[in-house]
Amino acid sequence: MTSRIIALIFIFACTALAWAILGNTIFSRTYSSDPALKEKVQSSWGSPQKQLPPEASYIHQVSNKTITTENGKTVEKITQTDVPVALPLESSKIDVSLDLEHRQKGLLWYSTYKTSFSGTYVFGNNSGHPVPARLVWHFPAEKAIYDDLVLSVDSRPIRSQGDNSFLQAFADMPAGGTVIFKISYRSQGLDNWQYTLGNNVSQVRDFSLRMKTNFTDIDFPDNTLSPTDKRRTDDGWDLAWNYKNLVSGYDIAMSMPTKLQPGPLAGQISYFAPVSLFFFFFLMFIISTLRKVDLHPMNYFFLAAAFFSFHLLLAYLVDHVSIHVAFVICSIVSIGLVVSYLRLVVGLQFAAREAGIAQFIYLVLFSYAFFFKGFTGLAVTIGAIVTLFVVMQITGRLNWTQQFRKATSIPLAEAP
């Protein structure tokens, strides 16, 4: 009996080592290729977007007097310097929609989205005289596409010029007057969308931003403003940020919800697998002792191999099908291996009822607990306590000393 227990411990240790190697392989495959895959997603879809408010300014000439000495004579020179003066942004009315569309590359899902943006901005001329205003709009991301891009001043479409980071236009503003600058476009991005109120601590007046999403799992990053109003819709949220006169150093942002990641999930399940096998071996040992079923260590070896097949198949199947489909297939394969094998060793009733149900609980259900983020530890703890209670009840009247003495006198059964 002692040598048999040592053999089971050796089999368990070797299988646990194999799971550790498999888990490291999965995480290596997942994260070693992540930068390259993410770069591919950005090149074909778009990068995270950070939208800045437009800027308006005019050029004010400042006279500078310089006094120099030339050939013993004092010479006074007056030069003109162009100094840009910012015009105040008096009103901002913004509408943005975010439509989430996940895309998979390798063992990871990426949170890609489509966005539709429309902003109406009112700039005031507080210079006291008419000025030719320079209006500048910055692209939210360099690696992105901008379809149906329209810039208009006072409801008149304008031609713009610029480079790969901004567009600019010009408009004449009367003294004490205003100009309405409107921007609209459709684009695509990745992971998060952000609207910056300005550099550092900024002041905004008559500000309104309305955001519509097609997803319900909304998440606002740290150090960002929460919406002042939100309303649930059929497929997402209708969010609003409304301020009359706000001074803040925070921005408005939305993080896209992430999908269940196949690679990291398969790796976590592999690392946890020794716990499942321990409970299964423990229960099989108790049941076989009570039922006087003689399982040889080689039988346990094949059972451990059947457990390992679940995680090995899962690691490479998630590349090709969804994680849920892969999980179901791997569960059927692994349980099928155990039941079909023990049917030959001890009979169909024990294989299907005791072993099959135990494997379903400790392999399938324990592994499936990882699909519920935040509840994995609780689910496993409850399963462990219930197992302990059941085993304690069914073995409470068992004389272990006598049982071990009998076991040492019973020869090992030959494999059929």
XYZ file of N, CA, C and O in Angstrom, residues 17-196:
720
model
N 4.200 18.619 -13.428
C 5.315 19.241 -14.141
C 4.968 19.437 -15.623
O 5.283 20.483 -16.215
N 4.316 18.443 -16.212
C 3.903 18.565 -17.615
C 2.925 19.712 -17.795
O 2.993 20.463 -18.791
N 2.006 19.881 -16.841
C 1.053 20.999 -16.919
C 1.765 22.341 -16.784
O 1.395 23.322 -17.438
N 2.766 22.411 -15.916
C 3.511 23.663 -15.767
C 4.221 24.028 -17.072
O 4.227 25.193 -17.487
N 4.812 23.036 -17.719
C 5.484 23.280 -19.004
C 4.466 23.712 -20.058
O 4.722 24.648 -20.836
N 3.314 23.053 -20.087
C 2.281 23.406 -21.052
C 1.773 24.821 -20.810
O 1.583 25.596 -21.763
N 1.546 25.179 -19.538
C 1.082 26.531 -19.219
C 2.082 27.588 -19.655
O 1.705 28.619 -20.226
N 3.385 27.342 -19.393
C 4.416 28.288 -19.829
C 4.451 28.411 -21.347
O 4.651 29.504 -21.895
N 4.244 27.284 -22.032
C 4.230 27.312 -23.495
C 3.070 28.148 -24.012
O 3.219 28.934 -24.956
N 1.897 27.989 -23.393
C 0.716 28.748 -23.833
C 0.938 30.243 -23.638
O 0.683 31.051 -24.544
N 1.435 30.639 -22.455
C 1.647 32.056 -22.200
C 2.751 32.620 -23.091
O 2.690 33.783 -23.504
N 3.758 31.807 -23.383
C 4.815 32.252 -24.289
C 4.263 32.484 -25.692
O 4.562 33.495 -26.339
N 3.437 31.550 -26.178
C 2.827 31.712 -27.500
C 1.910 32.927 -27.532
O 1.808 33.615 -28.546
N 1.264 33.198 -26.392
C 0.290 34.287 -26.356
C 0.968 35.644 -26.367
O 0.678 36.503 -27.199
N 1.906 35.854 -25.429
C 2.433 37.188 -25.220
C 3.694 37.494 -26.025
O 4.031 38.667 -26.209
N 4.402 36.475 -26.492
C 5.568 36.750 -27.323
C 5.156 37.311 -28.683
O 5.875 38.105 -29.292
N 3.996 36.920 -29.151
C 3.520 37.395 -30.453
C 2.543 38.557 -30.328
O 2.117 39.109 -31.350
N 2.196 38.955 -29.093
C 1.201 40.006 -28.911
C 1.612 41.334 -29.532
O 0.806 41.966 -30.225
N 2.852 41.839 -29.317
C 3.213 43.123 -29.934
C 3.090 43.104 -31.452
O 2.585 44.062 -32.056
N 3.554 42.017 -32.093
C 3.482 41.933 -33.551
C 2.036 41.850 -34.024
O 1.649 42.499 -35.007
N 1.216 41.061 -33.310
C -0.187 40.939 -33.706
C -0.933 42.253 -33.500
O -1.759 42.643 -34.328
N -0.639 42.940 -32.400
C -1.302 44.215 -32.144
C -0.917 45.241 -33.194
O -1.740 46.063 -33.606
N 0.338 45.201 -33.633
C 0.774 46.106 -34.684
C 0.021 45.831 -35.986
O -0.346 46.760 -36.719
N -0.238 44.551 -36.255
C -1.004 44.196 -37.453
C -2.441 44.698 -37.359
O -3.002 45.182 -38.337
N -3.022 44.567 -36.156
C -4.391 45.054 -35.972
C -4.445 46.565 -36.172
O -5.344 47.094 -36.842
N -3.480 47.277 -35.616
C -3.460 48.728 -35.753
C -3.255 49.153 -37.202
O -3.846 50.134 -37.656
N -2.398 48.408 -37.929
C -2.125 48.788 -39.314
C -3.330 48.560 -40.217
O -3.510 49.268 -41.209
N -4.155 47.564 -39.877
C -5.297 47.265 -40.730
C -6.595 47.884 -40.225
O -7.556 48.035 -40.993
N -6.644 48.244 -38.941
C -7.894 48.745 -38.372
C -7.757 50.161 -37.820
O -8.522 51.050 -38.164
N -6.776 50.378 -36.948
C -6.593 51.691 -36.346
C -6.041 51.568 -34.940
O -6.075 50.496 -34.330
N -5.522 52.660 -34.420
C -4.922 52.689 -33.089
C -5.851 53.392 -32.108
O -6.876 53.957 -32.505
N -5.543 53.378 -30.800
C -6.369 54.111 -29.829
C -6.472 55.586 -30.207
O -5.492 56.193 -30.656
N -7.647 56.162 -30.009
C -7.883 57.528 -30.444
C -7.990 58.477 -29.255
O -8.605 58.152 -28.235
N -7.376 59.650 -29.432
C -7.397 60.693 -28.418
C -7.714 62.017 -29.122
O -6.851 62.602 -29.777
N -8.952 62.434 -29.007
C -9.410 63.624 -29.725
C -9.179 64.881 -28.899
O -9.572 64.960 -27.731
N -8.532 65.878 -29.515
C -8.322 67.176 -28.893
C -9.352 68.171 -29.417
O -9.821 68.048 -30.557
N -9.709 69.175 -28.630
C -10.597 70.220 -29.160
C -9.831 71.060 -30.183
O -8.605 71.178 -30.122
N -10.544 71.653 -31.155
C -9.845 72.507 -32.119
C -9.330 73.777 -31.447
O -9.731 74.116 -30.331
N -8.455 74.461 -32.153
C -7.872 75.700 -31.637
C -8.091 76.819 -32.646
O -8.094 76.591 -33.862
N -8.267 78.022 -32.139
C -8.408 79.203 -32.978
C -7.457 80.280 -32.458
O -7.343 80.496 -31.246
N -6.797 80.948 -33.376
C -5.845 81.985 -32.980
C -5.688 82.990 -34.111
O -6.112 82.754 -35.249
N -5.084 84.103 -33.790
C -4.746 85.104 -34.804
C -3.349 85.630 -34.514
O -2.823 85.451 -33.403
N -2.766 86.268 -35.502
C -1.406 86.768 -35.369
C -1.438 88.242 -34.964
O -2.086 89.086 -35.621
N -0.743 88.534 -33.886
C -0.617 89.910 -33.404
C 0.845 90.325 -33.517
O 1.735 89.625 -33.032
N 1.076 91.439 -34.158
C 2.445 91.904 -34.336
C 2.855 92.760 -33.147
O 2.160 93.697 -32.749
N 4.004 92.425 -32.608
C 4.555 93.133 -31.454
C 5.844 93.824 -31.890
O 6.710 93.206 -32.534
N 5.965 95.088 -31.547
C 7.166 95.858 -31.885
C 8.208 95.677 -30.798
O 7.919 95.817 -29.600
N 9.415 95.386 -31.230
C 10.529 95.204 -30.307
C 11.599 96.235 -30.637
O 12.028 96.374 -31.803
N 12.002 97.006 -29.634
C 13.044 98.031 -29.825
C 14.373 97.477 -29.334
O 14.472 96.991 -28.205
N 15.354 97.563 -30.182
C 16.709 97.145 -29.811
C 17.663 98.305 -30.041
O 17.563 99.035 -31.036
N 18.576 98.506 -29.122
C 19.572 99.590 -29.200
C 20.946 98.962 -29.269
O 21.326 98.172 -28.402
N 21.676 99.296 -30.320
C 23.038 98.780 -30.505
C 23.985 99.942 -30.774
O 23.559 101.065 -31.081
N 25.252 99.658 -30.668
C 26.297 100.667 -30.941
C 27.065 100.239 -32.170
O 27.634 99.137 -32.220
N 27.075 101.116 -33.168
C 27.793 100.841 -34.404
C 28.700 102.023 -34.728
O 28.235 103.164 -34.861
N 30.009 101.747 -34.822
C 31.012 102.774 -35.120
C 30.945 103.945 -34.140
O 31.027 105.111 -34.516
N 30.695 103.577 -32.882
C 30.649 104.591 -31.846
C 29.362 105.356 -31.778
O 29.238 106.286 -30.969
N 28.393 104.983 -32.603
C 27.105 105.655 -32.595
C 26.020 104.716 -32.086
O 26.055 103.519 -32.356
N 25.078 105.261 -31.372
C 23.949 104.489 -30.864
C 22.894 104.377 -31.954
O 22.438 105.405 -32.498
N 22.547 103.112 -32.249
C 21.572 102.855 -33.307
C 20.341 102.182 -32.689
O 20.462 101.186 -31.964
N 19.218 102.726 -32.986
C 17.956 102.168 -32.467
C 17.205 101.484 -33.617
O 16.979 102.099 -34.666
N 16.848 100.194 -33.404
C 16.139 99.430 -34.419
C 14.816 98.928 -33.855
O 14.743 98.514 -32.696
N 13.808 98.984 -34.695
C 12.485 98.470 -34.311
C 12.134 97.320 -35.236
O 12.121 97.493 -36.469
N 11.874 96.162 -34.652
C 11.510 94.967 -35.429
C 10.102 94.521 -35.041
O 9.620 94.790 -33.930
N 9.457 93.860 -35.980
C 8.102 93.342 -35.764
C 8.157 91.823 -35.587
O 8.778 91.124 -36.391
N 7.517 91.340 -34.540
C 7.479 89.910 -34.244
C 6.031 89.439 -34.261
O 5.154 90.068 -33.641
N 5.783 88.346 -34.978
C 4.437 87.767 -35.018
C 4.214 86.879 -33.799
O 4.953 85.908 -33.577
N 3.220 87.208 -33.012
C 2.890 86.449 -31.803
C 1.474 85.883 -31.947
O 0.518 86.653 -32.131
N 1.308 84.539 -31.906
C -0.049 83.974 -31.990
C -0.816 84.214 -30.695
O -0.301 84.006 -29.605
N -2.068 84.638 -30.845
C -2.938 84.899 -29.695
C -4.144 83.973 -29.804
O -4.842 83.973 -30.834
N -4.394 83.188 -28.767
C -5.504 82.227 -28.790
C -6.830 82.940 -28.619
O -6.951 83.892 -27.829
N -7.818 82.472 -29.372
C -9.183 82.964 -29.232
C -9.963 82.017 -28.321
O -9.787 80.797 -28.390
N -10.819 82.541 -27.467
C -11.508 81.694 -26.484
C -12.552 80.778 -27.132
O -13.266 81.183 -28.054
N -12.603 79.554 -26.630
C -13.632 78.596 -27.047
C -14.833 78.783 -26.139
O -14.772 78.487 -24.939
N -15.912 79.268 -26.691
C -17.065 79.633 -25.875
C -18.099 78.522 -25.745
O -18.893 78.518 -24.810
N -18.134 77.585 -26.690
C -19.152 76.537 -26.637
C -18.653 75.306 -27.373
O -17.957 75.420 -28.397
N -19.010 74.109 -26.848
C -18.643 72.834 -27.481
C -19.847 71.899 -27.403
O -20.319 71.583 -26.300
N -20.325 71.478 -28.560
C -21.428 70.519 -28.640
C -20.935 69.316 -29.443
O -20.689 69.432 -30.648
N -20.820 68.169 -28.776
C -20.168 67.008 -29.383
C -21.091 65.805 -29.312
O -21.727 65.558 -28.268
N -21.136 65.050 -30.400
C -21.855 63.774 -30.454
C -20.887 62.722 -30.964
O -20.240 62.911 -32.011
N -20.793 61.607 -30.241
C -19.906 60.526 -30.643
C -20.602 59.196 -30.399
O -21.308 59.025 -29.395
N -20.439 58.261 -31.311
C -20.965 56.907 -31.135
C -19.810 55.925 -31.214
O -18.874 56.093 -32.015
N -19.858 54.891 -30.390
C -18.823 53.856 -30.344
C -19.493 52.513 -30.574
O -20.335 52.085 -29.778
N -19.107 51.859 -31.657
C -19.658 50.548 -32.007
C -18.544 49.513 -31.905
O -17.608 49.509 -32.712
N -18.652 48.642 -30.908
C -17.619 47.657 -30.631
C -17.691 46.492 -31.607
O -18.771 45.955 -31.874
N -16.526 46.087 -32.140
C -16.424 44.926 -33.026
C -15.112 44.206 -32.714
O -14.052 44.606 -33.204
N -15.173 43.158 -31.886
C -13.963 42.427 -31.506
C -13.355 41.710 -32.708
O -14.064 41.235 -33.593
N -12.011 41.619 -32.698
C -11.282 40.875 -33.711
C -10.221 40.013 -33.039
O -9.571 40.454 -32.093
N -10.064 38.773 -33.548
C -9.121 37.828 -32.962
C -7.889 37.682 -33.839
O -7.982 37.553 -35.055
N -6.742 37.729 -33.174
C -5.463 37.439 -33.806
C -4.711 36.476 -32.904
O -4.426 36.786 -31.744
N -4.381 35.288 -33.428
C -3.687 34.311 -32.606
C -4.546 33.859 -31.440
O -5.694 33.450 -31.612
N -3.994 33.960 -30.222
C -4.699 33.525 -29.016
C -5.333 34.691 -28.256
O -5.717 34.531 -27.102
N -5.444 35.854 -28.894
C -5.979 37.021 -28.214
C -7.085 37.682 -29.034
O -7.039 37.690 -30.267
N -8.058 38.222 -28.311
C -9.083 39.061 -28.901
C -8.695 40.512 -28.685
O -8.224 40.889 -27.599
N -8.919 41.348 -29.698
C -8.619 42.773 -29.595
C -9.917 43.566 -29.693
O -10.792 43.265 -30.507
N -10.015 44.603 -28.843
C -11.240 45.403 -28.752
C -11.196 46.532 -29.782
O -10.782 47.660 -29.483
N -11.602 46.230 -30.991
C -11.674 47.237 -32.040
C -13.071 47.840 -32.085
O -14.052 47.200 -31.683
N -13.153 49.062 -32.574
C -14.443 49.743 -32.603
C -14.511 50.696 -33.792
O -13.496 51.128 -34.353
N -15.740 51.022 -34.174
C -16.015 52.073 -35.145
C -16.581 53.273 -34.396
O -17.321 53.109 -33.424
N -16.213 54.454 -34.859
C -16.690 55.654 -34.197
C -17.196 56.658 -35.213
O -16.680 56.756 -36.334
N -18.227 57.365 -34.815
C -18.766 58.474 -35.602
C -18.725 59.713 -34.724
O -19.277 59.706 -33.612
N -18.049 60.765 -35.230
C -17.810 61.958 -34.402
C -18.365 63.188 -35.103
O -18.226 63.358 -36.316
N -19.006 64.034 -34.325
C -19.489 65.316 -34.826
C -19.339 66.354 -33.711
O -19.857 66.158 -32.601
N -18.610 67.422 -34.010
C -18.385 68.464 -33.013
C -18.664 69.846 -33.576
O -18.209 70.186 -34.673
N -19.421 70.629 -32.836
C -19.716 72.011 -33.214
C -19.122 72.929 -32.158
O -19.512 72.855 -30.979
N -18.193 73.802 -32.589
C -17.451 74.650 -31.655
C -17.675 76.117 -32.026
O -17.681 76.482 -33.213
N -17.844 76.930 -30.993
C -18.038 78.364 -31.192
C -16.860 79.101 -30.562
O -16.602 78.965 -29.360
N -16.143 79.866 -31.403
C -15.028 80.685 -30.924
C -15.436 82.152 -30.956
O -16.140 82.607 -31.879
N -15.011 82.895 -29.948
C -15.321 84.318 -29.866
C -14.097 85.169 -30.132
O -12.959 84.760 -29.863
N -14.337 86.379 -30.663
C -13.256 87.336 -30.933
C -13.279 88.410 -29.858
O -14.129 89.313 -29.861
N -12.361 88.322 -28.922
C -12.283 89.289 -27.822
C -11.123 90.261 -28.004
O -10.677 90.894 -27.045
N -10.636 90.358 -29.240
C -9.477 91.224 -29.482
C -9.851 92.695 -29.606
O -8.987 93.564 -29.489
N -11.109 92.991 -29.893
C -11.534 94.371 -30.062
C -11.436 94.867 -31.478
O -11.765 96.041 -31.755
N -11.011 94.013 -32.400
C -10.918 94.420 -33.797
C -11.049 93.179 -34.671
O -10.826 92.060 -34.203
N -11.401 93.340 -35.940
C -11.511 92.163 -36.820
C -10.152 91.478 -36.966
O -9.108 92.143 -37.032
N -10.219 90.136 -37.012
C -8.974 89.373 -37.141
C -9.183 88.228 -38.133
O -10.280 87.686 -38.260
N -8.112 87.862 -38.852
C -8.151 86.632 -39.663
C -7.783 85.443 -38.778
O -6.629 85.280 -38.390
N -8.749 84.640 -38.430
C -8.536 83.542 -37.478
C -7.992 82.305 -38.187
O -8.392 81.978 -39.303
N -7.072 81.654 -37.510
C -6.519 80.367 -37.972
C -7.132 79.267 -37.116
O -6.966 79.240 -35.897
N -7.872 78.363 -37.789
C -8.551 77.271 -37.094
C -7.775 75.981 -37.337
O -7.483 75.633 -38.482
N -7.471 75.281 -36.264
C -6.656 74.066 -36.344
C -7.402 72.913 -35.689
O -7.890 73.039 -34.554
N -7.480 71.795 -36.406
C -8.069 70.566 -35.859
C -7.042 69.456 -35.918
O -6.429 69.204 -36.959
N -6.830 68.786 -34.766
C -5.826 67.728 -34.653
C -6.478 66.363 -34.864
O -7.556 66.079 -34.328
N -5.805 65.500 -35.634
C -6.285 64.134 -35.794
C -6.213 63.399 -34.465
O -5.239 63.554 -33.715
N -7.213 62.569 -34.131
C -7.162 61.812 -32.869
C -6.130 60.691 -32.872
O -5.743 60.212 -31.809
N -5.702 60.260 -34.036
C -4.682 59.213 -34.132
C -4.052 59.299 -35.518
O -4.727 59.590 -36.511
N -2.759 59.042 -35.576
C -2.076 59.058 -36.865
C -2.385 57.796 -37.661
O -2.547 57.840 -38.873
N -2.436 56.640 -36.961
C -2.728 55.376 -37.636
C -4.231 55.132 -37.605
O -4.757 54.414 -36.755
N -4.935 55.777 -38.513
C -6.388 55.647 -38.573
C -6.866 56.145 -39.930
O -6.122 56.798 -40.677
N -8.101 55.818 -40.250
C -8.731 56.331 -41.456
C -9.851 57.278 -41.052
O -10.460 57.118 -39.983
N -10.115 58.272 -41.912
C -11.153 59.252 -41.629
C -12.028 59.367 -42.877
O -11.620 59.954 -43.888
N -13.187 58.755 -42.772
C -14.115 58.747 -43.898
C -15.192 59.810 -43.677
O -15.564 60.112 -42.531
N -15.676 60.354 -44.782
C -16.731 61.377 -44.736
C -16.312 62.544 -43.832
O -17.107 63.051 -43.028
N -15.051 62.959 -43.968
C -14.525 64.057 -43.168
C -15.019 65.385 -43.733
O -14.813 65.705 -44.904
N -15.683 66.172 -42.877
C -16.242 67.459 -43.290
C -15.850 68.514 -42.268
O -16.056 68.329 -41.064
N -15.268 69.613 -42.763
C -14.971 70.781 -41.940
C -15.738 71.963 -42.510
O -15.714 72.190 -43.733
N -16.398 72.683 -41.650
C -17.169 73.837 -42.116
C -17.021 74.986 -41.134
O -16.817 74.790 -39.935
N -17.125 76.203 -41.686
C -17.104 77.425 -40.877
C -18.393 78.198 -41.160
O -18.675 78.527 -42.323
N -19.154 78.436 -40.107
C -20.450 79.116 -40.245
C -21.321 78.434 -41.298
O -21.887 79.071 -42.194
N -21.356 77.078 -41.210
C -22.185 76.222 -42.071
C -21.726 76.187 -43.523
O -22.423 75.650 -44.391
N -20.537 76.728 -43.827
C -19.996 76.668 -45.178
C -18.814 75.715 -45.209
O -17.838 75.925 -44.460
N -18.879 74.641 -46.020
C -17.738 73.737 -46.130
C -16.498 74.494 -46.591
O -16.580 75.402 -47.431
N -15.354 74.143 -46.044
C -14.113 74.847 -46.360
C -13.061 73.850 -46.794
O -13.092 72.662 -46.446
N -12.126 74.339 -47.575
C -10.956 73.555 -47.937
C -9.917 73.710 -46.839
O -9.702 74.795 -46.317
N -9.300 72.627 -46.512
C -8.320 72.643 -45.427
C -6.980 72.155 -45.936
O -6.871 71.499 -46.976
N -5.955 72.464 -45.171
C -4.613 72.011 -45.476
C -3.930 71.665 -44.167
O -4.331 72.101 -43.107
N -2.874 70.870 -44.253
C -2.175 70.468 -43.043
C -1.193 69.363 -43.333
O -0.705 69.197 -44.460
N -0.899 68.557 -42.306
C 0.020 67.436 -42.473
C -0.621 66.191 -41.873
O -1.843 66.106 -41.773
N 0.212 65.224 -41.432
C -0.342 63.968 -40.925
C -0.825 64.062 -39.488
O -1.243 63.058 -38.915
N -0.779 65.231 -38.866
C -1.236 65.359 -37.481
C -2.348 66.384 -37.296
O -3.030 66.361 -36.279
N -2.549 67.293 -38.267
C -3.597 68.298 -38.089
C -4.040 68.830 -39.444
O -3.373 68.665 -40.476
N -5.206 69.502 -39.416
C -5.724 70.248 -40.554
C -5.980 71.675 -40.092
O -6.334 71.911 -38.925
N -5.817 72.647 -40.999
C -6.040 74.030 -40.633
C -6.870 74.727 -41.699
O -6.869 74.345 -42.873
N -7.587 75.748 -41.267
C -8.400 76.564 -42.160
C -8.391 77.995 -41.632
O -7.968 78.256 -40.490
N -8.855 78.928 -42.445
C -8.814 80.337 -42.068
C -10.197 80.956 -42.267
O -10.942 80.582 -43.179
N -10.522 81.895 -41.388
C -11.815 82.574 -41.462
C -11.675 83.980 -40.885
O -10.915 84.195 -39.926
N -12.397 84.926 -41.459
C -12.387 86.305 -40.952
C -13.428 86.451 -39.846
O -14.589 86.071 -40.016
N -12.995 87.008 -38.714
C -13.895 87.197 -37.579
C -14.048 88.684 -37.293
O -13.052 89.405 -37.122
N -15.285 89.174 -37.252
C -15.489 90.595 -36.926
C -15.206 90.863 -35.454
O -15.161 89.937 -34.623
N -15.002 92.100 -35.117
C -14.752 92.475 -33.724
C -15.954 92.124 -32.868
O -17.090 92.479 -33.195
N -15.715 91.410 -31.794
C -16.781 91.008 -30.889
C -17.679 89.929 -31.447
O -18.667 89.563 -30.802
N -17.359 89.393 -32.628
C -18.184 88.370 -33.246
C -17.740 86.955 -32.891
O -16.837 86.747 -32.071
N -18.389 86.002 -33.499
C -18.076 84.588 -33.266
C -17.959 83.873 -34.606
O -18.416 84.372 -35.649
N -17.370 82.692 -34.543
C -17.289 81.812 -35.693
C -17.637 80.403 -35.236
O -17.228 79.969 -34.153
N -18.431 79.718 -36.036
C -18.854 78.351 -35.706
C -18.022 77.385 -36.544
O -18.093 77.412 -37.788
N -17.258 76.563 -35.874
C -16.370 75.615 -36.532
C -16.912 74.212 -36.273
O -17.053 73.792 -35.125
N -17.230 73.480 -37.357
C -17.828 72.152 -37.212
C -16.948 71.106 -37.872
O -16.460 71.311 -38.992
N -16.789 69.974 -37.171
C -16.008 68.848 -37.678
C -16.839 67.584 -37.537
O -17.461 67.351 -36.486
N -16.855 66.771 -38.572
C -17.527 65.467 -38.489
C -16.739 64.458 -39.311
O -16.171 64.799 -40.356
N -16.724 63.218 -38.848
C -16.001 62.159 -39.555
C -16.428 60.808 -38.992
O -17.062 60.710 -37.930
N -16.066 59.762 -39.721
C -16.217 58.381 -39.259
C -14.842 57.724 -39.292
O -14.086 57.894 -40.255
N -14.535 56.977 -38.217
C -13.201 56.405 -38.118
C -13.262 55.073 -37.378
O -14.348 54.578 -37.031
N -12.083 54.505 -37.131
C -11.949 53.220 -36.425
C -10.805 53.314 -35.434
O -9.810 54.004 -35.686
N -10.941 52.590 -34.312
C -9.909 52.639 -33.287
C -9.770 51.328 -32.551
O -10.406 50.324 -32.882
N -8.935 51.350 -31.505
C -8.585 50.142 -30.758
C -8.511 50.457 -29.263
O -7.971 51.503 -28.864
N -9.073 49.578 -28.463
C -8.941 49.557 -26.990
C -9.703 50.680 -26.280
O -10.520 50.407 -25.400
N -9.431 51.955 -26.598
C -10.095 53.027 -25.872
C -10.253 54.261 -26.749
O -9.531 54.445 -27.733
N -11.214 55.092 -26.357
C -11.454 56.375 -27.013
C -11.416 57.449 -25.939
O -11.944 57.282 -24.847
N -10.765 58.583 -26.261
C -10.560 59.622 -25.257
C -10.775 61.002 -25.863
O -10.389 61.263 -27.013
N -11.410 61.876 -25.088
C -11.553 63.279 -25.478
C -10.844 64.119 -24.426
O -11.179 64.067 -23.232
N -9.864 64.903 -24.873
C -9.073 65.729 -23.965
C -9.618 67.142 -23.953
O -9.776 67.776 -25.009
